[in-house]
Amino acid sequence: MTETTRTTVGIGGAAESTDMVLNIGPQHPSTHGVLRLRLVLDGEVIREAEPVVGYMHRGAEKLFEARDYRQIVMLANRHDWLSAFSNELGVVMAVERMLGMEVPERAVWARTLLAELNRVLNHLMFLGSYPLELGGITPVFYAFREREELQNVMEEVSGGRMHYMFNRVGGLKEDLPAGWTDRARRAVAQVRSRMDVFDRLVLGNEIFRGRTRGVGVLSPRTVHAYGVSGPIARASGVDFDLRRDEPYLAYGELGDTLTVVTREEGDCLARFECLLEQTHNALALADACLDRLTELPPGPVNQRLPKVLKAPEGHTYAWTENPLGINGYYLVSKGEKTPYRLKLRSASFNNIQALTELLPGTQVADMVAILGSLFFVVGDIDK
């Protein structure tokens, strides 16, 4: 903590006041992990805010260049540990596009199903942890109960609880286990039947609404300026979702079920409401995918690949609507078995930069509410 002195001129003449420079983090209960915020305070009011990132940087983009196209899936899996399946998906889609490869229909629908289940798992973590940061401990227990229901079926199909490693270039690792779709349907139904607890327990709580309504208003201009995406951008009225606007996987056939949830207020409450409604919709999409998988005849879920997989020389860009926002993968190949370059555009990195605009002018007491409502994963920032 440091102090700086500044001189202000008013009607009574010049006067000196002291600004305080306060470091929140890099290890602090208010920062969701290893993130540092450098705040300049004038009393209880934040004048400047600078997010300082990189404390978890592990050089994944450089490591991509030393791993073949099968191995990079493992590296890309981990930067947003709450969205592992979706992270894998973007990488294999980029490689498949380079190869001009068509993925079997059964794998397309299974990927869509698992991506939506992964979306629910991601959102449930924030639906439980955000009220916890504002003093409400109960919702996190409900959130983890529902997460366990879905993690059980994800673990059964892939063998992993968080890092699934189930995507492969050309499809999936293997077909869904016998009877798995019925077990997944029951898990989805159980979670859907209990999701109203967040409407009643959180949104129905006057203290929660008082701490979040009108706090941390993010304007559409700032959304566009900083490349903010996902439910945070849609809570500010930016109506954009790749699943609807540039469909990939099976989303083009799910238009009747897919709902892009938006709000106009752009405050902390709107961001939470968007996240909650998007969770409801993801469960509905999972049900629709299960219905379609039941109708499909048995068939392959992957393509046969050569022992040494090489992408042709060239470059491509694939992007996906990850749970936290848009993830982009810029792949450059020189015709070798490893990428020449693979640039990762992670949602959290852009979203967290908006704090430089959001925090100035707000009270220190509202800092935790604003920070928590951005729903980021530190590994997704640092990569």
mmCIF file of C-alpha atoms in Angstrom, residues 108-278:
data_model
loop_
_atom_site.group_PDB
_atom_site.id
_atom_site.type_symbol
_atom_site.label_atom_id
_atom_site.label_comp_id
_atom_site.label_asym_id
_atom_site.label_seq_id
_atom_site.Cartn_x
_atom_site.Cartn_y
_atom_site.Cartn_z
ATOM 1 C CA VAL A 108 -21.433 -33.877 -34.133
ATOM 2 C CA TRP A 109 -24.528 -34.370 -31.973
ATOM 3 C CA ALA A 110 -22.576 -35.950 -29.122
ATOM 4 C CA ARG A 111 -20.143 -33.032 -29.162
ATOM 5 C CA THR A 112 -23.028 -30.558 -29.029
ATOM 6 C CA LEU A 113 -24.601 -32.412 -26.108
ATOM 7 C CA LEU A 114 -21.374 -32.582 -24.115
ATOM 8 C CA ALA A 115 -20.561 -28.928 -24.854
ATOM 9 C CA GLU A 116 -23.915 -27.866 -23.386
ATOM 10 C CA LEU A 117 -23.499 -30.079 -20.331
ATOM 11 C CA ASN A 118 -20.053 -28.505 -19.873
ATOM 12 C CA ARG A 119 -21.693 -25.067 -20.169
ATOM 13 C CA VAL A 120 -24.071 -25.925 -17.335
ATOM 14 C CA LEU A 121 -21.193 -27.156 -15.166
ATOM 15 C CA ASN A 122 -19.335 -23.898 -15.763
ATOM 16 C CA HIS A 123 -22.334 -21.678 -15.017
ATOM 17 C CA LEU A 124 -23.334 -23.569 -11.884
ATOM 18 C CA MET A 125 -19.947 -22.796 -10.358
ATOM 19 C CA PHE A 126 -20.523 -19.051 -10.744
ATOM 20 C CA LEU A 127 -24.211 -19.233 -9.799
ATOM 21 C CA GLY A 128 -23.074 -20.683 -6.473
ATOM 22 C CA SER A 129 -19.858 -18.765 -5.859
ATOM 23 C CA TYR A 130 -21.053 -15.264 -6.735
ATOM 24 C CA PRO A 131 -23.642 -15.069 -3.913
ATOM 25 C CA LEU A 132 -20.955 -16.519 -1.620
ATOM 26 C CA GLU A 133 -18.734 -13.510 -2.314
ATOM 27 C CA LEU A 134 -21.594 -11.232 -1.316
ATOM 28 C CA GLY A 135 -22.199 -13.054 1.956
ATOM 29 C CA GLY A 136 -24.689 -15.758 0.960
ATOM 30 C CA ILE A 137 -23.202 -19.171 1.702
ATOM 31 C CA THR A 138 -26.219 -21.410 0.985
ATOM 32 C CA PRO A 139 -26.426 -21.292 -2.868
ATOM 33 C CA VAL A 140 -22.967 -22.821 -3.362
ATOM 34 C CA PHE A 141 -24.119 -26.060 -1.720
ATOM 35 C CA TYR A 142 -27.050 -26.336 -4.116
ATOM 36 C CA ALA A 143 -24.768 -25.527 -7.050
ATOM 37 C CA PHE A 144 -22.348 -28.310 -6.164
ATOM 38 C CA ARG A 145 -25.186 -30.787 -5.686
ATOM 39 C CA GLU A 146 -26.332 -30.145 -9.254
ATOM 40 C CA ARG A 147 -22.771 -30.178 -10.553
ATOM 41 C CA GLU A 148 -22.245 -33.642 -9.090
ATOM 42 C CA GLU A 149 -25.265 -34.968 -10.991
ATOM 43 C CA LEU A 150 -23.807 -33.825 -14.301
ATOM 44 C CA GLN A 151 -20.177 -34.545 -13.492
ATOM 45 C CA ASN A 152 -21.100 -38.151 -12.832
ATOM 46 C CA VAL A 153 -22.398 -38.626 -16.371
ATOM 47 C CA MET A 154 -19.489 -36.665 -17.869
ATOM 48 C CA GLU A 155 -17.046 -38.815 -15.923
ATOM 49 C CA GLU A 156 -18.773 -41.987 -17.056
ATOM 50 C CA VAL A 157 -18.547 -41.064 -20.725
ATOM 51 C CA SER A 158 -14.977 -39.712 -20.714
ATOM 52 C CA GLY A 159 -13.186 -41.052 -17.638
ATOM 53 C CA GLY A 160 -12.336 -37.558 -16.362
ATOM 54 C CA ARG A 161 -14.092 -35.273 -13.912
ATOM 55 C CA MET A 162 -12.639 -31.971 -15.112
ATOM 56 C CA HIS A 163 -10.168 -32.625 -17.935
ATOM 57 C CA TYR A 164 -12.164 -34.914 -20.174
ATOM 58 C CA MET A 165 -9.759 -35.463 -23.091
ATOM 59 C CA PHE A 166 -12.704 -36.857 -25.057
ATOM 60 C CA ASN A 167 -12.379 -34.886 -28.304
ATOM 61 C CA ARG A 168 -10.161 -36.175 -31.050
ATOM 62 C CA VAL A 169 -9.285 -34.751 -34.453
ATOM 63 C CA GLY A 170 -12.034 -36.284 -36.592
ATOM 64 C CA GLY A 171 -14.560 -36.927 -33.825
ATOM 65 C CA LEU A 172 -14.574 -38.393 -30.341
ATOM 66 C CA LYS A 173 -12.390 -40.820 -28.439
ATOM 67 C CA GLU A 174 -15.097 -43.512 -28.475
ATOM 68 C CA ASP A 175 -18.853 -43.988 -28.659
ATOM 69 C CA LEU A 176 -21.173 -43.255 -25.765
ATOM 70 C CA PRO A 177 -21.523 -46.170 -23.318
ATOM 71 C CA ALA A 178 -24.576 -48.411 -23.552
ATOM 72 C CA GLY A 179 -27.488 -46.894 -21.642
ATOM 73 C CA TRP A 180 -25.615 -43.657 -21.055
ATOM 74 C CA THR A 181 -28.154 -41.441 -22.813
ATOM 75 C CA ASP A 182 -30.889 -42.612 -20.439
ATOM 76 C CA ARG A 183 -28.713 -41.870 -17.411
ATOM 77 C CA ALA A 184 -27.791 -38.487 -18.842
ATOM 78 C CA ARG A 185 -31.455 -37.693 -19.483
ATOM 79 C CA ARG A 186 -32.326 -38.494 -15.870
ATOM 80 C CA ALA A 187 -29.484 -36.304 -14.594
ATOM 81 C CA VAL A 188 -30.560 -33.388 -16.788
ATOM 82 C CA ALA A 189 -34.177 -33.780 -15.633
ATOM 83 C CA GLN A 190 -33.151 -33.785 -11.977
ATOM 84 C CA VAL A 191 -31.050 -30.655 -12.376
ATOM 85 C CA ARG A 192 -33.787 -28.855 -14.329
ATOM 86 C CA SER A 193 -36.370 -29.685 -11.679
ATOM 87 C CA ARG A 194 -34.285 -27.990 -8.978
ATOM 88 C CA MET A 195 -32.911 -24.940 -10.813
ATOM 89 C CA ASP A 196 -35.703 -22.738 -9.481
ATOM 90 C CA VAL A 197 -33.833 -22.667 -6.171
ATOM 91 C CA PHE A 198 -31.564 -19.982 -7.652
ATOM 92 C CA ASP A 199 -34.553 -17.904 -8.718
ATOM 93 C CA ARG A 200 -36.038 -18.074 -5.245
ATOM 94 C CA LEU A 201 -32.962 -18.164 -3.040
ATOM 95 C CA VAL A 202 -30.750 -15.704 -4.901
ATOM 96 C CA LEU A 203 -32.833 -13.492 -7.185
ATOM 97 C CA GLY A 204 -35.574 -13.393 -4.572
ATOM 98 C CA ASN A 205 -33.175 -12.126 -1.926
ATOM 99 C CA GLU A 206 -33.486 -8.385 -1.272
ATOM 100 C CA ILE A 207 -29.920 -8.084 -0.005
ATOM 101 C CA PHE A 208 -28.504 -9.714 -3.150
ATOM 102 C CA ARG A 209 -30.569 -7.438 -5.382
ATOM 103 C CA GLY A 210 -29.562 -4.405 -3.352
ATOM 104 C CA ARG A 211 -25.860 -5.245 -3.723
ATOM 105 C CA THR A 212 -26.069 -5.833 -7.486
ATOM 106 C CA ARG A 213 -28.805 -3.664 -9.027
ATOM 107 C CA GLY A 214 -27.340 -0.587 -10.717
ATOM 108 C CA VAL A 215 -23.806 -1.562 -9.672
ATOM 109 C CA GLY A 216 -20.985 -1.915 -12.198
ATOM 110 C CA VAL A 217 -22.914 -0.857 -15.284
ATOM 111 C CA LEU A 218 -21.054 -1.935 -18.431
ATOM 112 C CA SER A 219 -22.011 0.052 -21.525
ATOM 113 C CA PRO A 220 -22.297 -1.490 -25.016
ATOM 114 C CA ARG A 221 -19.564 0.930 -26.134
ATOM 115 C CA THR A 222 -17.161 -0.544 -23.593
ATOM 116 C CA VAL A 223 -18.189 -4.072 -24.569
ATOM 117 C CA HIS A 224 -17.181 -3.414 -28.169
ATOM 118 C CA ALA A 225 -14.042 -1.462 -27.259
ATOM 119 C CA TYR A 226 -12.604 -4.247 -25.117
ATOM 120 C CA GLY A 227 -13.902 -7.256 -27.054
ATOM 121 C CA VAL A 228 -16.057 -8.420 -24.151
ATOM 122 C CA SER A 229 -18.194 -11.428 -25.069
ATOM 123 C CA GLY A 230 -20.469 -14.113 -23.683
ATOM 124 C CA PRO A 231 -23.165 -13.582 -21.053
ATOM 125 C CA ILE A 232 -21.368 -10.451 -19.782
ATOM 126 C CA ALA A 233 -21.725 -8.735 -23.165
ATOM 127 C CA ARG A 234 -25.294 -9.920 -23.651
ATOM 128 C CA ALA A 235 -26.234 -8.504 -20.233
ATOM 129 C CA SER A 236 -25.345 -5.090 -21.699
ATOM 130 C CA GLY A 237 -27.672 -5.551 -24.673
ATOM 131 C CA VAL A 238 -25.068 -6.822 -27.166
ATOM 132 C CA ASP A 239 -27.136 -9.499 -28.892
ATOM 133 C CA PHE A 240 -24.462 -11.807 -30.286
ATOM 134 C CA ASP A 241 -24.043 -15.545 -29.872
ATOM 135 C CA LEU A 242 -21.939 -17.630 -32.262
ATOM 136 C CA ARG A 243 -24.210 -20.628 -31.815
ATOM 137 C CA ARG A 244 -27.014 -18.690 -33.503
ATOM 138 C CA ASP A 245 -25.142 -16.146 -35.655
ATOM 139 C CA GLU A 246 -22.435 -18.446 -37.088
ATOM 140 C CA PRO A 247 -23.689 -21.947 -36.259
ATOM 141 C CA TYR A 248 -21.204 -24.779 -35.798
ATOM 142 C CA LEU A 249 -21.670 -28.389 -34.671
ATOM 143 C CA ALA A 250 -25.442 -29.074 -34.609
ATOM 144 C CA TYR A 251 -26.547 -25.621 -33.433
ATOM 145 C CA GLY A 252 -27.943 -24.770 -36.854
ATOM 146 C CA GLU A 253 -30.593 -27.449 -36.318
ATOM 147 C CA LEU A 254 -31.416 -26.322 -32.770
ATOM 148 C CA GLY A 255 -32.817 -22.906 -33.629
ATOM 149 C CA ASP A 256 -36.196 -23.684 -32.081
ATOM 150 C CA THR A 257 -34.577 -24.542 -28.738
ATOM 151 C CA LEU A 258 -31.639 -22.135 -28.626
ATOM 152 C CA THR A 259 -32.463 -18.849 -26.897
ATOM 153 C CA VAL A 260 -29.971 -15.986 -26.785
ATOM 154 C CA VAL A 261 -30.558 -14.379 -23.395
ATOM 155 C CA THR A 262 -29.995 -10.616 -23.215
ATOM 156 C CA ARG A 263 -30.574 -7.743 -20.820
ATOM 157 C CA GLU A 264 -30.308 -3.991 -21.272
ATOM 158 C CA GLU A 265 -29.233 -2.854 -17.793
ATOM 159 C CA GLY A 266 -25.611 -4.028 -17.992
ATOM 160 C CA ASP A 267 -25.225 -4.182 -14.200
ATOM 161 C CA CYS A 268 -24.134 -6.992 -11.876
ATOM 162 C CA LEU A 269 -27.718 -8.200 -11.468
ATOM 163 C CA ALA A 270 -28.263 -8.374 -15.237
ATOM 164 C CA ARG A 271 -25.080 -10.422 -15.657
ATOM 165 C CA PHE A 272 -26.242 -12.922 -13.030
ATOM 166 C CA GLU A 273 -29.718 -13.130 -14.604
ATOM 167 C CA CYS A 274 -28.209 -13.802 -18.037
ATOM 168 C CA LEU A 275 -26.034 -16.551 -16.619
ATOM 169 C CA LEU A 276 -28.988 -18.185 -14.867
ATOM 170 C CA GLU A 277 -31.305 -18.057 -17.890
ATOM 171 C CA GLN A 278 -28.541 -19.336 -20.139
#
